[in-house]
Short mmCIF file of C-alpha atoms in Angstrom, two decimals:
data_model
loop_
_atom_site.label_atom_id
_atom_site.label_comp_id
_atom_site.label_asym_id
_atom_site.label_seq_id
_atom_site.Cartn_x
_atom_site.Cartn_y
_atom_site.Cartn_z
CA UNK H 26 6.71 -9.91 -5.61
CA UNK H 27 3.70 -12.12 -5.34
CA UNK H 28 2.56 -15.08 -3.63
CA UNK H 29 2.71 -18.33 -4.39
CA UNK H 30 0.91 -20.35 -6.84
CA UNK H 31 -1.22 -22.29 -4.85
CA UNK H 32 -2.33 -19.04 -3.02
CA UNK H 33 -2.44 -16.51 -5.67
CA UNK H 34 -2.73 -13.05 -4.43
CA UNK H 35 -3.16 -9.95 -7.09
CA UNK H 36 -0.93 -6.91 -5.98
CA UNK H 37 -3.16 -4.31 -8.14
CA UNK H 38 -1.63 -0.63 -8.24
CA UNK H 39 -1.20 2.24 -9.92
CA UNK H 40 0.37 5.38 -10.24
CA UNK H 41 -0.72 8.76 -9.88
CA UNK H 42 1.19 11.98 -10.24
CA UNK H 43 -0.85 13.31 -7.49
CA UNK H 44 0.33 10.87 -4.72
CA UNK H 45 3.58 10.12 -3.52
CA UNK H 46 4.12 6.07 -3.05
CA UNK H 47 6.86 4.00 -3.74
CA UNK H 48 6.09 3.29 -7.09
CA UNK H 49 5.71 7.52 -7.98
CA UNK H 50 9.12 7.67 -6.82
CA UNK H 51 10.61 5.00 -8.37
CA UNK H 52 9.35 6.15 -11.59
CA UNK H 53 10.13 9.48 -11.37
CA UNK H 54 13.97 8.39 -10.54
CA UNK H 55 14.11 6.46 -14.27
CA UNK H 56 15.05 8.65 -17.72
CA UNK H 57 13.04 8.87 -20.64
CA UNK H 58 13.76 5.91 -22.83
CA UNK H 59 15.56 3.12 -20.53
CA UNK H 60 15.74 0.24 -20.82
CA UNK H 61 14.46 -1.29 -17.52
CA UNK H 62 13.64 -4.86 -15.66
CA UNK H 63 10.92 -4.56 -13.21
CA UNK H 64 11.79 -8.06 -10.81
CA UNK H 65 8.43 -8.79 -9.20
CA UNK H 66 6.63 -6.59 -11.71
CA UNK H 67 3.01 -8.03 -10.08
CA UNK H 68 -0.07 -5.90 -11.94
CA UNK H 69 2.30 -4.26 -14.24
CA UNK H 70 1.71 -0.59 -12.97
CA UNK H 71 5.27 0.52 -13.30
CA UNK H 72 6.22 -0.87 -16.47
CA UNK H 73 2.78 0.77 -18.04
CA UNK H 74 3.39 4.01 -16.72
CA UNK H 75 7.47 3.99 -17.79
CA UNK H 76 5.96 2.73 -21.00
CA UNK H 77 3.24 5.23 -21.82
CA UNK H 78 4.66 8.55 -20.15
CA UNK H 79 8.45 8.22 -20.62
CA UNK H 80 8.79 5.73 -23.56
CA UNK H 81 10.78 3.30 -21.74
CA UNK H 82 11.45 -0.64 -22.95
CA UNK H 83 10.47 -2.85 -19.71
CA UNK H 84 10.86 -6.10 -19.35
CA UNK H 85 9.34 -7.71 -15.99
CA UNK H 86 9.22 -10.89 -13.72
CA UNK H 87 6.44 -12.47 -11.89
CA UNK H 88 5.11 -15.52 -10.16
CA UNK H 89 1.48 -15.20 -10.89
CA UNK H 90 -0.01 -15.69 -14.11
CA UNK H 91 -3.05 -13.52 -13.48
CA UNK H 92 -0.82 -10.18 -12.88
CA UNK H 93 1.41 -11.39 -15.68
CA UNK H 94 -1.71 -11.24 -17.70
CA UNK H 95 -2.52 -7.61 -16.53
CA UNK H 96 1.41 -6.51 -17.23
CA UNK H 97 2.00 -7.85 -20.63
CA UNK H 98 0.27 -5.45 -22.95
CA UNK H 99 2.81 -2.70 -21.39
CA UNK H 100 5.65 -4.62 -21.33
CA UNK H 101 8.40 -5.96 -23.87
CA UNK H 102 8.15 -9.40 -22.04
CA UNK H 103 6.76 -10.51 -18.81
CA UNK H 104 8.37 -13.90 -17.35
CA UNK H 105 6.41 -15.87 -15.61
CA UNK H 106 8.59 -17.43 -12.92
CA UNK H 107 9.94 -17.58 -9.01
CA UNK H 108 12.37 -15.14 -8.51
CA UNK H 109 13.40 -17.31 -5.36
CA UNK H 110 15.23 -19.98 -8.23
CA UNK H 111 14.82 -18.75 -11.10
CA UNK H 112 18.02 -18.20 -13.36
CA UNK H 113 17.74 -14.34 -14.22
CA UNK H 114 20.92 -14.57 -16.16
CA UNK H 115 19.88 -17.15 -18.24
CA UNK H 116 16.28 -15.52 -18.90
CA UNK H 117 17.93 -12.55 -19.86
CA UNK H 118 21.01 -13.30 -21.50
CA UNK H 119 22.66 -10.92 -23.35
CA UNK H 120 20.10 -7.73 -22.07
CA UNK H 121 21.57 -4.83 -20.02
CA UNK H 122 19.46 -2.56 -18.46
CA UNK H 123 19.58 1.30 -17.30
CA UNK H 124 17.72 0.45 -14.38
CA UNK H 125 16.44 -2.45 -12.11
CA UNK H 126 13.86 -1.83 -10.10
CA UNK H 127 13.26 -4.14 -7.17
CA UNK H 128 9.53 -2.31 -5.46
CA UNK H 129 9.13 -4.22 -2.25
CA UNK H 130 10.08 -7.25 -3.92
CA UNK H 131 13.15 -7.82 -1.40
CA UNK H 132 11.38 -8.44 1.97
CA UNK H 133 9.34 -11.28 0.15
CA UNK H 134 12.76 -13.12 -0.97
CA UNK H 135 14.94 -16.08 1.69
CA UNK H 136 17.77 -15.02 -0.61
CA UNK H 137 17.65 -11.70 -1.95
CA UNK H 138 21.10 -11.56 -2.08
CA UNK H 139 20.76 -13.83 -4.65
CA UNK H 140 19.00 -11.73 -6.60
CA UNK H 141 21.35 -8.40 -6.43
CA UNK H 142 24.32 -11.16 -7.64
CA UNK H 143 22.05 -11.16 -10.83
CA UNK H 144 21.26 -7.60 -10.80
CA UNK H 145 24.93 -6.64 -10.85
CA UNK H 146 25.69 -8.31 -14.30
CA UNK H 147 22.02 -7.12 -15.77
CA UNK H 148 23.00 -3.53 -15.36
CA UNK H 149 24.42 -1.35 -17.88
CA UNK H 150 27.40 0.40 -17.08
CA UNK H 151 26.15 3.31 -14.72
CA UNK H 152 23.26 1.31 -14.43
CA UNK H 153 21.07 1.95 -11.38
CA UNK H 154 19.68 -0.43 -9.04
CA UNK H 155 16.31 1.00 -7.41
CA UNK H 156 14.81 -0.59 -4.31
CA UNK H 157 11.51 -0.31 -2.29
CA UNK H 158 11.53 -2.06 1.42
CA UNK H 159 8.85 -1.57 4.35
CA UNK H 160 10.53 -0.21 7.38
CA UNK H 161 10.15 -2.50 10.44
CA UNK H 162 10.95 0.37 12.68
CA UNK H 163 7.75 1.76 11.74
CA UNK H 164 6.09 3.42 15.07
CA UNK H 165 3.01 1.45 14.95
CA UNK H 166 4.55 -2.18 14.22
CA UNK H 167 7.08 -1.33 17.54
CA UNK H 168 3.85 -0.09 19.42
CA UNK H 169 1.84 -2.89 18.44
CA UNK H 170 4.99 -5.29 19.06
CA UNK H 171 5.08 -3.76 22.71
CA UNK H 172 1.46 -4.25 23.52
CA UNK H 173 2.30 -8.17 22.54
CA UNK H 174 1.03 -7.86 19.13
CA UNK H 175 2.82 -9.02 15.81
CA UNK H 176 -0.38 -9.77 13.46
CA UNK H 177 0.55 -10.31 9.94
CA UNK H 178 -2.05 -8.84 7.21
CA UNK H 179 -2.74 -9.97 3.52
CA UNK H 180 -0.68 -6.73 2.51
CA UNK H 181 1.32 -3.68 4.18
CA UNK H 182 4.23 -4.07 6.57
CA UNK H 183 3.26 -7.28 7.31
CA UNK H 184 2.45 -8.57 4.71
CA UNK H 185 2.16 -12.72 5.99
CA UNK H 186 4.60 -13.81 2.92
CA UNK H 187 6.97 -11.24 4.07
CA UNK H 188 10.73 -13.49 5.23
CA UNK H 189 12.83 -10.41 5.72
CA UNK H 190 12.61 -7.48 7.48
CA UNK H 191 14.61 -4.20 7.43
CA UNK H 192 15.17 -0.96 9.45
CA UNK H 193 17.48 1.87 7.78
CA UNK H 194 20.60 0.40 9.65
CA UNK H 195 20.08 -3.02 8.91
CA UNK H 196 19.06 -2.43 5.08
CA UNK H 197 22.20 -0.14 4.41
CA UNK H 198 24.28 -2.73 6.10
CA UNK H 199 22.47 -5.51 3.72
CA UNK H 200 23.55 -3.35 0.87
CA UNK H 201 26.97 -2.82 1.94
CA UNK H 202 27.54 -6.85 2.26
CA UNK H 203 26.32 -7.54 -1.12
CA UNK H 204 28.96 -4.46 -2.23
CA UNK H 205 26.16 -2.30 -3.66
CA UNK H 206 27.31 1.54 -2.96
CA UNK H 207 24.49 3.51 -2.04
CA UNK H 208 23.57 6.90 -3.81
CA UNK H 209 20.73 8.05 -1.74
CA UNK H 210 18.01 7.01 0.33
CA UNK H 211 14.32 8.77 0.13
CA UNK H 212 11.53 7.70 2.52
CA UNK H 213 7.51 7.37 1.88
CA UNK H 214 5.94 8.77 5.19
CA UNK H 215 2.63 7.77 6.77
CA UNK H 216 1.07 8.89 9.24
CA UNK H 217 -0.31 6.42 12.16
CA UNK H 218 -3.93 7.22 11.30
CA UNK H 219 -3.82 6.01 7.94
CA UNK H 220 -1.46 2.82 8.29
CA UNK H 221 -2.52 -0.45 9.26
CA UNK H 222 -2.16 -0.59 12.85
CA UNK H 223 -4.70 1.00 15.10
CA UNK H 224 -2.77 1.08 17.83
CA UNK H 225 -3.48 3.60 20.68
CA UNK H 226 -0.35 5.45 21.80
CA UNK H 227 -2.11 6.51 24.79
CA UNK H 228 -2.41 3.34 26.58
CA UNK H 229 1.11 3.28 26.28
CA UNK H 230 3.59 4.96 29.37
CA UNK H 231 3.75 8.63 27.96
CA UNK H 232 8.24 8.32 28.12
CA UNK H 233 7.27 5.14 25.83
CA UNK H 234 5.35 6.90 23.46
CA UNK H 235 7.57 9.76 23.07
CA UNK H 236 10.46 7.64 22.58
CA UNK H 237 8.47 6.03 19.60
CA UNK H 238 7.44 9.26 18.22
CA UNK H 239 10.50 10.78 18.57
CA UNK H 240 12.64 8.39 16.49
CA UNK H 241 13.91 9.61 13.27
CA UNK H 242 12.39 6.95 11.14
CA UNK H 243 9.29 6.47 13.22
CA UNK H 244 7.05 7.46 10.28
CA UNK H 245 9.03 6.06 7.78
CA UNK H 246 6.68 3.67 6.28
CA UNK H 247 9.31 3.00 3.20
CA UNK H 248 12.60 3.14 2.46
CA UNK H 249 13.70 4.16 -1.42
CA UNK H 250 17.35 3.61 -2.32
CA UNK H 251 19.07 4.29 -5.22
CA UNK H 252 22.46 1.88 -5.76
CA UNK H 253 25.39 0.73 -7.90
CA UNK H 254 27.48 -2.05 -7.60
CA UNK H 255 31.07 -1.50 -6.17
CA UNK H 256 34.18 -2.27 -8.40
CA UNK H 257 35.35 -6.19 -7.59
CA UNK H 258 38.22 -4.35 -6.50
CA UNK H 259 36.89 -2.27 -4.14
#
């Protein structure tokens, strides 16, 4: 998801075979030849490699014109538009997809619920709904939260245009309101060193730090869920 217009921001990635991110995972999770819609497509790193190494149809959203610009010549269509009110149905009327890929798009959104109410009529039947989200319980946001720090960044966990936040219970519980059945969830590790926050875990009370370190998530620096809709019925 990108920023707004008046403060454009360029999310440029890419994906490597060699390096496991989000977006490596998320690719490797969609078939040869879907049919996919990539909601906050930014740079367009996604739908080029689904397009070039698995021969996959994308179609993507953005805000910003200047990653639209970078996504189009590997995409079927890139709209241009604000995923906070845009109509998705209407956009894409009469398209079903195999997969729809929402990579750390969520966490930017006041609604995202609106969004998955779109997603479930986009999808194909056994259509997959794939989602990237930072993980708040991340050991270095709660140690730098303890030592009275909560500094948001132009990019990473927080990321300044970030309006939600989720741990593994809360995102899972998200989910589960919006009657999306979860298949699996994967996690993107990182270790302290190489994250964001330079926070040392030695000023902090050794029972403290071990706590931190000794959480299950606590160097979860990503979730990765894979998710279907639930019947109405159910």
């Amino acid at each position: 998801m990108t920023h707004p217009i008046d403060d454009l921001h360029v999310y440029l990635r890419n994906i490597s075979q060699d390096e496991r991110t989000s977006l490596s995972v998320l690719a490797g999770l969609i078939p040869p030849q879907s049919r996919v819609l990539d909601l906050g497509c930014g740079s367009g790193a996604l739908g080029q490699y689904l397009h070039h190494t698995k021969g996959c149809s994308v179609d993507g959203v953005t805000l910003n014109e200047a990653e639209a610009a970078h996504a189009r010549p590997h995409y079927q269509r890139v709209l241009v538009d604000n995923l906070e009110t845009c109509d998705l149905l209407a956009a894409f009327a009469g398209q079903r997809y195999d997969a729809i890929v929402c990579a750390d798009v969520l966490e930017h959104l006041s609604r995202p619920e609106r969004v998955l109410t779109a997603c479930r009529e986009l999808l194909a039947p056994n259509g997959q709904l794939l989602i990237s989200v930072p993980n708040a319980g991340y050991c270095g946001l709660i140690a730098e939260l303890m030592q009275g720090e909560f500094r948001y960044r132009e990019e990473g966990l927080l990321d300044r245009t970030h309006l939600r936040f989720f741990t593994r219970q809360s995102l899972t519980r998200f989910l589960s309101e919006q009657r999306w059945a979860i298949d699996s969830i994967d996690t993107i590790q990182r270790e302290l060193p190489e994250s964001e926050f330079q926070v040392a875990f030695d000023s902090l009370p050794p029972a403290a730090a071990r706590h931190l370190l000794g959480a299950p998530d606590a160097l979860t620096y990503q979730f990765i869920v894979i998710a279907q809709p639930l019947a109405d019925a159910a």
